[in-house]
Amino acid sequence: MRRHKIALIPGDGIGSDVINAGRRVLDALAAADGSFGFDFEAFDWGSDRYRRVGKMMPDDGVDTLRGFDAIYFGAVGDPKIPDHITLWELRLAICQGLDQYANVRPSRLLPNIVGPLRPELGRDIDWVIVRENSEGEYAGAGGRAHRGLPIEVGLDVSVFTRAGVERVARFACELALSRPRKLLTIVTKSNAQRHGMVLWDEVCREVIADFPDLTVDWMLVDAMTMRMVLRPGTIDTVLATNLHADVLSDLASALSGSLGIGATANLAPDRSTPSMFEPIHGSGFDLIGKGIANPIGAFWSAVLMLEHLDESRAAAALMNAIERVAAEGTTLTPDLGGTATTHDVTDAVIRIIQRQNDAVANATRDVAE
Amino acid sequence: MKLVREPQRFDTVVTTNMFGDILTDEAAGLVGGLGMAPGLCIGRGEIAMAQATHGSAPDIAGKGIANPYAMIESTRMLIEWLGRRRGIAAAARASALMKAGLDAALADPATRTPDIRGTASQAEMIAAILKNMEDVAHAPA
């Protein structure tokens, strides 16, 4: 039996609600399939730990994670601790420490989800945004001088390296090629940012030369936001820098409905270190203890994790179950207009997984007989 | 994201050069495209610059269908700015007149350009704006 060693980091707020829900669903998938299983280990890293001992995670946290096949992450963020601490000392520390250089975010209107665009535009949304996840504008380079004085200055320096751009561009090309439309949009801002972004353009141009079957177009980041709103059907796979994709993926989630359903993967594509999978929603402090956090984002993250672990059959079964629950529309959390709890939605997804499995088993037995 | 999900929450937004670049294009998309996006560049000095934020659009050059709204509205913003900056009462009245002319032209598909679901050419839209302004100017008070 294939065993997958998964690190669970529920993090803050509703993170634990949705990660527990995801864990139940993953166990149900493994039980239904029978050919693989999970060894979960949970870590209490996050803001509560910061309050207790002054650190979001232990100093050797990143090294501890190296022994796992994947990381299943909840959410981070606390009203009483500055975001730059919760973000940099946990999520970014893991992403950068494990060199998860490609962040992948799919966007699609699930059945029954009403987005803000006119229906004929909204149903065309089927995008994957690839975000450079290791350098660029969030490399952390910069500083402040003349603190407190009238001449005080703050600098954030973007870092673009040939190697960094090349590897994420190659990953985006391969991903675009694996999708039916074979269409890649490269987002840039080289008209205004004349150094790093021009290097970005040059290296991307070199990489796409190796992918003659790909259709490639280029967009300035500002014009890209407008195209996503006005002509969503002309977009498939998108490659953008760390900051640009950060902005574009938030817009994408707004255009594709609830924040509660989106998922993202922080990938180390060469698999020498574990990748991390997480819902895009935050820690949802207003929802703590109410049991109504939407677990669909965490389930969709689990789909991405199963794909990365090469459990494609289970990934498809889970995605199908998510879409069935959305389409039925009777068991949805309040953010999607329903009255169900996290637990109800989880039960509904697990029931569909078990039913699917029984149907397959019956069909197999009928054929055998 | 909040611009899409809760547009009613915002009135005036202040942001950096780059974020403003991105957000203004997103906002333009939400109100009908670049043809609907005017702009005014203001500094401390005595000179402001009115500018439609759209590009040169070579694909529609010479076709007579470019939406004039952004340019005319930029002009109106410039006149309004002049009025406030230099205390010119006539400029405030001119700005109000232009606004009325633009709003009435936008309200009717027959007097607005195809990019905002209309049927008019650029010349027809401009003629309608001027006619609306005259109607308002000559209306009995």
PDB file of C-alpha atoms in Angstrom, chain A residues 137-339:
ATOM      1  CA  GLU A 137       9.069  42.019  -5.124  1.00  0.00           C
ATOM      2  CA  TYR A 138       8.742  39.853  -1.981  1.00  0.00           C
ATOM      3  CA  ALA A 139      12.395  38.805  -1.798  1.00  0.00           C
ATOM      4  CA  GLY A 140      12.719  40.767   1.417  1.00  0.00           C
ATOM      5  CA  ALA A 141      15.574  42.928   0.155  1.00  0.00           C
ATOM      6  CA  GLY A 142      15.521  46.544   1.289  1.00  0.00           C
ATOM      7  CA  GLY A 143      15.649  48.584   4.425  1.00  0.00           C
ATOM      8  CA  ARG A 144      14.977  51.859   6.174  1.00  0.00           C
ATOM      9  CA  ALA A 145      17.339  54.697   6.864  1.00  0.00           C
ATOM     10  CA  HIS A 146      17.151  57.983   8.804  1.00  0.00           C
ATOM     11  CA  ARG A 147      14.470  56.495  11.066  1.00  0.00           C
ATOM     12  CA  GLY A 148      12.172  59.039  12.609  1.00  0.00           C
ATOM     13  CA  LEU A 149      13.823  61.943  10.818  1.00  0.00           C
ATOM     14  CA  PRO A 150      12.224  64.130   8.163  1.00  0.00           C
ATOM     15  CA  ILE A 151      14.475  62.539   5.542  1.00  0.00           C
ATOM     16  CA  GLU A 152      13.417  58.972   6.473  1.00  0.00           C
ATOM     17  CA  VAL A 153      13.382  56.573   3.533  1.00  0.00           C
ATOM     18  CA  GLY A 154      11.991  53.042   3.023  1.00  0.00           C
ATOM     19  CA  LEU A 155      13.209  50.764   0.243  1.00  0.00           C
ATOM     20  CA  ASP A 156      11.837  47.479  -1.074  1.00  0.00           C
ATOM     21  CA  VAL A 157      14.122  46.132  -3.752  1.00  0.00           C
ATOM     22  CA  SER A 158      12.778  43.622  -6.257  1.00  0.00           C
ATOM     23  CA  VAL A 159      15.048  40.698  -7.002  1.00  0.00           C
ATOM     24  CA  PHE A 160      14.789  38.958 -10.368  1.00  0.00           C
ATOM     25  CA  THR A 161      17.351  36.291 -11.176  1.00  0.00           C
ATOM     26  CA  ARG A 162      17.856  34.534 -14.478  1.00  0.00           C
ATOM     27  CA  ALA A 163      17.641  31.141 -12.735  1.00  0.00           C
ATOM     28  CA  GLY A 164      14.541  32.138 -10.780  1.00  0.00           C
ATOM     29  CA  VAL A 165      12.626  33.398 -13.783  1.00  0.00           C
ATOM     30  CA  GLU A 166      13.756  30.537 -16.003  1.00  0.00           C
ATOM     31  CA  ARG A 167      12.527  27.772 -13.686  1.00  0.00           C
ATOM     32  CA  VAL A 168       9.095  29.258 -13.045  1.00  0.00           C
ATOM     33  CA  ALA A 169       8.630  30.123 -16.735  1.00  0.00           C
ATOM     34  CA  ARG A 170       9.478  26.544 -17.683  1.00  0.00           C
ATOM     35  CA  PHE A 171       7.013  25.237 -15.098  1.00  0.00           C
ATOM     36  CA  ALA A 172       4.264  27.542 -16.421  1.00  0.00           C
ATOM     37  CA  CYS A 173       4.907  26.453 -20.013  1.00  0.00           C
ATOM     38  CA  GLU A 174       4.660  22.782 -19.059  1.00  0.00           C
ATOM     39  CA  LEU A 175       1.471  23.388 -17.110  1.00  0.00           C
ATOM     40  CA  ALA A 176      -0.103  25.373 -19.961  1.00  0.00           C
ATOM     41  CA  LEU A 177       0.839  22.620 -22.391  1.00  0.00           C
ATOM     42  CA  SER A 178      -0.934  20.025 -20.225  1.00  0.00           C
ATOM     43  CA  ARG A 179      -4.226  21.914 -20.532  1.00  0.00           C
ATOM     44  CA  PRO A 180      -6.504  21.626 -23.578  1.00  0.00           C
ATOM     45  CA  ARG A 181      -6.123  25.190 -24.843  1.00  0.00           C
ATOM     46  CA  LYS A 182      -2.312  25.271 -24.615  1.00  0.00           C
ATOM     47  CA  LEU A 183      -2.553  29.004 -24.023  1.00  0.00           C
ATOM     48  CA  LEU A 184      -0.162  30.968 -21.817  1.00  0.00           C
ATOM     49  CA  THR A 185      -0.448  34.657 -20.940  1.00  0.00           C
ATOM     50  CA  ILE A 186       2.756  36.189 -19.575  1.00  0.00           C
ATOM     51  CA  VAL A 187       2.137  39.232 -17.381  1.00  0.00           C
ATOM     52  CA  THR A 188       4.779  41.933 -17.227  1.00  0.00           C
ATOM     53  CA  LYS A 189       5.305  45.617 -16.529  1.00  0.00           C
ATOM     54  CA  SER A 190       8.503  46.186 -18.490  1.00  0.00           C
ATOM     55  CA  ASN A 191       7.211  49.429 -19.949  1.00  0.00           C
ATOM     56  CA  ALA A 192       7.534  51.094 -16.541  1.00  0.00           C
ATOM     57  CA  GLN A 193       9.952  48.851 -14.600  1.00  0.00           C
ATOM     58  CA  ARG A 194      12.942  48.862 -16.856  1.00  0.00           C
ATOM     59  CA  HIS A 195      15.401  46.463 -15.233  1.00  0.00           C
ATOM     60  CA  GLY A 196      14.080  43.399 -13.457  1.00  0.00           C
ATOM     61  CA  MET A 197      10.952  43.213 -15.594  1.00  0.00           C
ATOM     62  CA  VAL A 198      12.954  43.496 -18.787  1.00  0.00           C
ATOM     63  CA  LEU A 199      15.100  40.579 -17.629  1.00  0.00           C
ATOM     64  CA  TRP A 200      11.843  38.749 -16.858  1.00  0.00           C
ATOM     65  CA  ASP A 201      10.670  39.352 -20.443  1.00  0.00           C
ATOM     66  CA  GLU A 202      13.991  38.266 -21.967  1.00  0.00           C
ATOM     67  CA  VAL A 203      14.217  35.035 -19.997  1.00  0.00           C
ATOM     68  CA  CYS A 204      10.540  34.179 -20.605  1.00  0.00           C
ATOM     69  CA  ARG A 205      11.087  34.741 -24.328  1.00  0.00           C
ATOM     70  CA  GLU A 206      14.021  32.300 -24.280  1.00  0.00           C
ATOM     71  CA  VAL A 207      12.015  29.665 -22.423  1.00  0.00           C
ATOM     72  CA  ILE A 208       8.907  29.812 -24.619  1.00  0.00           C
ATOM     73  CA  ALA A 209      11.113  29.214 -27.667  1.00  0.00           C
ATOM     74  CA  ASP A 210      11.402  25.640 -26.340  1.00  0.00           C
ATOM     75  CA  PHE A 211       7.599  25.236 -26.457  1.00  0.00           C
ATOM     76  CA  PRO A 212       6.537  25.716 -30.081  1.00  0.00           C
ATOM     77  CA  ASP A 213       3.119  24.093 -29.490  1.00  0.00           C
ATOM     78  CA  LEU A 214       2.149  26.773 -26.999  1.00  0.00           C
ATOM     79  CA  THR A 215       0.168  29.905 -27.866  1.00  0.00           C
ATOM     80  CA  VAL A 216       1.696  32.759 -25.873  1.00  0.00           C
ATOM     81  CA  ASP A 217       0.469  36.295 -25.389  1.00  0.00           C
ATOM     82  CA  TRP A 218       1.841  39.126 -23.261  1.00  0.00           C
ATOM     83  CA  MET A 219      -0.054  41.553 -21.050  1.00  0.00           C
ATOM     84  CA  LEU A 220       0.861  44.517 -18.901  1.00  0.00           C
ATOM     85  CA  VAL A 221      -0.390  43.835 -15.398  1.00  0.00           C
ATOM     86  CA  ASP A 222      -2.754  46.819 -15.336  1.00  0.00           C
ATOM     87  CA  ALA A 223      -4.381  45.853 -18.632  1.00  0.00           C
ATOM     88  CA  MET A 224      -4.566  42.242 -17.405  1.00  0.00           C
ATOM     89  CA  THR A 225      -6.956  43.205 -14.593  1.00  0.00           C
ATOM     90  CA  MET A 226      -9.277  44.743 -17.150  1.00  0.00           C
ATOM     91  CA  ARG A 227      -9.088  41.739 -19.477  1.00  0.00           C
ATOM     92  CA  MET A 228     -10.008  39.417 -16.587  1.00  0.00           C
ATOM     93  CA  VAL A 229     -13.134  41.483 -15.983  1.00  0.00           C
ATOM     94  CA  LEU A 230     -14.165  42.214 -19.587  1.00  0.00           C
ATOM     95  CA  ARG A 231     -12.929  39.155 -21.563  1.00  0.00           C
ATOM     96  CA  PRO A 232     -12.425  36.301 -19.111  1.00  0.00           C
ATOM     97  CA  GLY A 233     -12.871  33.647 -21.806  1.00  0.00           C
ATOM     98  CA  THR A 234      -9.657  34.679 -23.581  1.00  0.00           C
ATOM     99  CA  ILE A 235      -7.461  33.566 -20.648  1.00  0.00           C
ATOM    100  CA  ASP A 236      -6.233  30.092 -19.661  1.00  0.00           C
ATOM    101  CA  THR A 237      -2.813  29.772 -17.961  1.00  0.00           C
ATOM    102  CA  VAL A 238      -1.203  32.927 -16.578  1.00  0.00           C
ATOM    103  CA  LEU A 239       2.410  33.504 -15.499  1.00  0.00           C
ATOM    104  CA  ALA A 240       3.164  36.539 -13.342  1.00  0.00           C
ATOM    105  CA  THR A 241       5.637  37.816 -10.755  1.00  0.00           C
ATOM    106  CA  ASN A 242       5.204  37.346  -7.037  1.00  0.00           C
ATOM    107  CA  LEU A 243       3.423  40.680  -6.446  1.00  0.00           C
ATOM    108  CA  HIS A 244       1.540  40.873  -9.739  1.00  0.00           C
ATOM    109  CA  ALA A 245       0.159  37.368  -9.341  1.00  0.00           C
ATOM    110  CA  ASP A 246      -0.695  38.109  -5.723  1.00  0.00           C
ATOM    111  CA  VAL A 247      -2.963  40.920  -6.923  1.00  0.00           C
ATOM    112  CA  LEU A 248      -4.322  39.041  -9.954  1.00  0.00           C
ATOM    113  CA  SER A 249      -5.151  35.901  -7.994  1.00  0.00           C
ATOM    114  CA  ASP A 250      -7.179  37.891  -5.468  1.00  0.00           C
ATOM    115  CA  LEU A 251      -9.096  39.431  -8.341  1.00  0.00           C
ATOM    116  CA  ALA A 252      -9.543  35.960  -9.828  1.00  0.00           C
ATOM    117  CA  SER A 253     -11.042  34.636  -6.609  1.00  0.00           C
ATOM    118  CA  ALA A 254     -13.444  37.566  -6.398  1.00  0.00           C
ATOM    119  CA  LEU A 255     -14.548  36.966  -9.993  1.00  0.00           C
ATOM    120  CA  SER A 256     -15.059  33.237  -9.393  1.00  0.00           C
ATOM    121  CA  GLY A 257     -17.319  33.558  -6.367  1.00  0.00           C
ATOM    122  CA  SER A 258     -16.705  32.920  -2.709  1.00  0.00           C
ATOM    123  CA  LEU A 259     -13.332  33.258  -1.053  1.00  0.00           C
ATOM    124  CA  GLY A 260     -14.278  30.083   0.816  1.00  0.00           C
ATOM    125  CA  ILE A 261     -13.875  27.783  -2.185  1.00  0.00           C
ATOM    126  CA  GLY A 262     -10.464  28.814  -3.585  1.00  0.00           C
ATOM    127  CA  ALA A 263      -7.328  26.695  -3.171  1.00  0.00           C
ATOM    128  CA  THR A 264      -3.664  27.106  -3.885  1.00  0.00           C
ATOM    129  CA  ALA A 265      -0.517  24.990  -4.119  1.00  0.00           C
ATOM    130  CA  ASN A 266       3.008  26.097  -3.265  1.00  0.00           C
ATOM    131  CA  LEU A 267       5.023  23.683  -5.345  1.00  0.00           C
ATOM    132  CA  ALA A 268       8.609  22.543  -5.309  1.00  0.00           C
ATOM    133  CA  PRO A 269       8.247  21.084  -8.809  1.00  0.00           C
ATOM    134  CA  ASP A 270      11.372  18.918  -8.710  1.00  0.00           C
ATOM    135  CA  ARG A 271       9.982  17.225  -5.574  1.00  0.00           C
ATOM    136  CA  SER A 272      13.276  17.352  -3.668  1.00  0.00           C
ATOM    137  CA  THR A 273      11.339  19.094  -0.875  1.00  0.00           C
ATOM    138  CA  PRO A 274       7.657  18.805   0.113  1.00  0.00           C
ATOM    139  CA  SER A 275       5.060  21.106  -1.432  1.00  0.00           C
ATOM    140  CA  MET A 276       2.379  22.929   0.557  1.00  0.00           C
ATOM    141  CA  PHE A 277      -1.364  23.077  -0.108  1.00  0.00           C
ATOM    142  CA  GLU A 278      -3.785  25.557   1.431  1.00  0.00           C
ATOM    143  CA  PRO A 279      -7.166  27.234   1.038  1.00  0.00           C
ATOM    144  CA  ILE A 280      -6.901  30.888   0.036  1.00  0.00           C
ATOM    145  CA  HIS A 281      -9.145  32.205   2.780  1.00  0.00           C
ATOM    146  CA  GLY A 282      -7.709  33.768   5.891  1.00  0.00           C
ATOM    147  CA  SER A 283      -8.051  32.774   9.522  1.00  0.00           C
ATOM    148  CA  GLY A 284     -11.618  34.159   9.645  1.00  0.00           C
ATOM    149  CA  PHE A 285     -11.603  35.444  13.178  1.00  0.00           C
ATOM    150  CA  ASP A 286     -15.263  36.423  13.062  1.00  0.00           C
ATOM    151  CA  LEU A 287     -16.134  32.736  12.445  1.00  0.00           C
ATOM    152  CA  ILE A 288     -14.104  31.132  15.239  1.00  0.00           C
ATOM    153  CA  GLY A 289     -16.005  28.602  17.285  1.00  0.00           C
ATOM    154  CA  LYS A 290     -19.138  28.876  15.144  1.00  0.00           C
ATOM    155  CA  GLY A 291     -18.428  25.733  13.125  1.00  0.00           C
ATOM    156  CA  ILE A 292     -19.607  27.319   9.885  1.00  0.00           C
ATOM    157  CA  ALA A 293     -16.304  27.888   8.063  1.00  0.00           C
ATOM    158  CA  ASN A 294     -16.572  26.754   4.457  1.00  0.00           C
ATOM    159  CA  PRO A 295     -14.364  23.646   4.085  1.00  0.00           C
ATOM    160  CA  ILE A 296     -14.554  23.550   0.274  1.00  0.00           C
ATOM    161  CA  GLY A 297     -11.360  25.608  -0.111  1.00  0.00           C
ATOM    162  CA  ALA A 298      -9.526  23.095   2.057  1.00  0.00           C
ATOM    163  CA  PHE A 299     -11.054  20.217   0.050  1.00  0.00           C
ATOM    164  CA  TRP A 300      -9.992  21.774  -3.258  1.00  0.00           C
ATOM    165  CA  SER A 301      -6.482  22.163  -1.749  1.00  0.00           C
ATOM    166  CA  ALA A 302      -6.603  18.452  -0.959  1.00  0.00           C
ATOM    167  CA  VAL A 303      -7.417  17.795  -4.642  1.00  0.00           C
ATOM    168  CA  LEU A 304      -4.255  19.694  -5.625  1.00  0.00           C
ATOM    169  CA  MET A 305      -2.281  17.744  -3.014  1.00  0.00           C
ATOM    170  CA  LEU A 306      -3.580  14.397  -4.281  1.00  0.00           C
ATOM    171  CA  GLU A 307      -2.632  15.363  -7.835  1.00  0.00           C
ATOM    172  CA  HIS A 308       0.876  16.242  -6.659  1.00  0.00           C
ATOM    173  CA  LEU A 309       1.097  12.884  -4.841  1.00  0.00           C
ATOM    174  CA  ASP A 310       0.102  11.133  -8.110  1.00  0.00           C
ATOM    175  CA  GLU A 311      -3.201   9.936  -6.622  1.00  0.00           C
ATOM    176  CA  SER A 312      -5.054  11.228  -9.669  1.00  0.00           C
ATOM    177  CA  ARG A 313      -8.035   8.873  -9.276  1.00  0.00           C
ATOM    178  CA  ALA A 314      -8.692  10.051  -5.723  1.00  0.00           C
ATOM    179  CA  ALA A 315      -8.131  13.665  -6.799  1.00  0.00           C
ATOM    180  CA  ALA A 316     -10.789  13.329  -9.501  1.00  0.00           C
ATOM    181  CA  ALA A 317     -13.183  11.605  -7.077  1.00  0.00           C
ATOM    182  CA  LEU A 318     -12.842  14.420  -4.551  1.00  0.00           C
ATOM    183  CA  MET A 319     -13.218  17.189  -7.150  1.00  0.00           C
ATOM    184  CA  ASN A 320     -16.310  15.443  -8.455  1.00  0.00           C
ATOM    185  CA  ALA A 321     -17.733  15.217  -4.922  1.00  0.00           C
ATOM    186  CA  ILE A 322     -17.089  18.933  -4.327  1.00  0.00           C
ATOM    187  CA  GLU A 323     -18.844  19.842  -7.571  1.00  0.00           C
ATOM    188  CA  ARG A 324     -21.777  17.549  -6.727  1.00  0.00           C
ATOM    189  CA  VAL A 325     -22.273  19.184  -3.328  1.00  0.00           C
ATOM    190  CA  ALA A 326     -22.093  22.630  -4.946  1.00  0.00           C
ATOM    191  CA  ALA A 327     -24.510  21.611  -7.709  1.00  0.00           C
ATOM    192  CA  GLU A 328     -27.033  20.073  -5.292  1.00  0.00           C
ATOM    193  CA  GLY A 329     -26.915  23.327  -3.351  1.00  0.00           C
ATOM    194  CA  THR A 330     -28.688  21.912  -0.272  1.00  0.00           C
ATOM    195  CA  THR A 331     -25.618  21.566   1.953  1.00  0.00           C
ATOM    196  CA  LEU A 332     -23.701  24.826   1.766  1.00  0.00           C
ATOM    197  CA  THR A 333     -22.247  27.091   4.446  1.00  0.00           C
ATOM    198  CA  PRO A 334     -23.661  30.597   5.066  1.00  0.00           C
ATOM    199  CA  ASP A 335     -20.987  32.357   2.933  1.00  0.00           C
ATOM    200  CA  LEU A 336     -22.569  30.566  -0.064  1.00  0.00           C
ATOM    201  CA  GLY A 337     -26.096  31.365   1.054  1.00  0.00           C
ATOM    202  CA  GLY A 338     -26.754  28.064   2.855  1.00  0.00           C
ATOM    203  CA  THR A 339     -27.341  27.110   6.481  1.00  0.00           C
TER     204      THR A 339
END
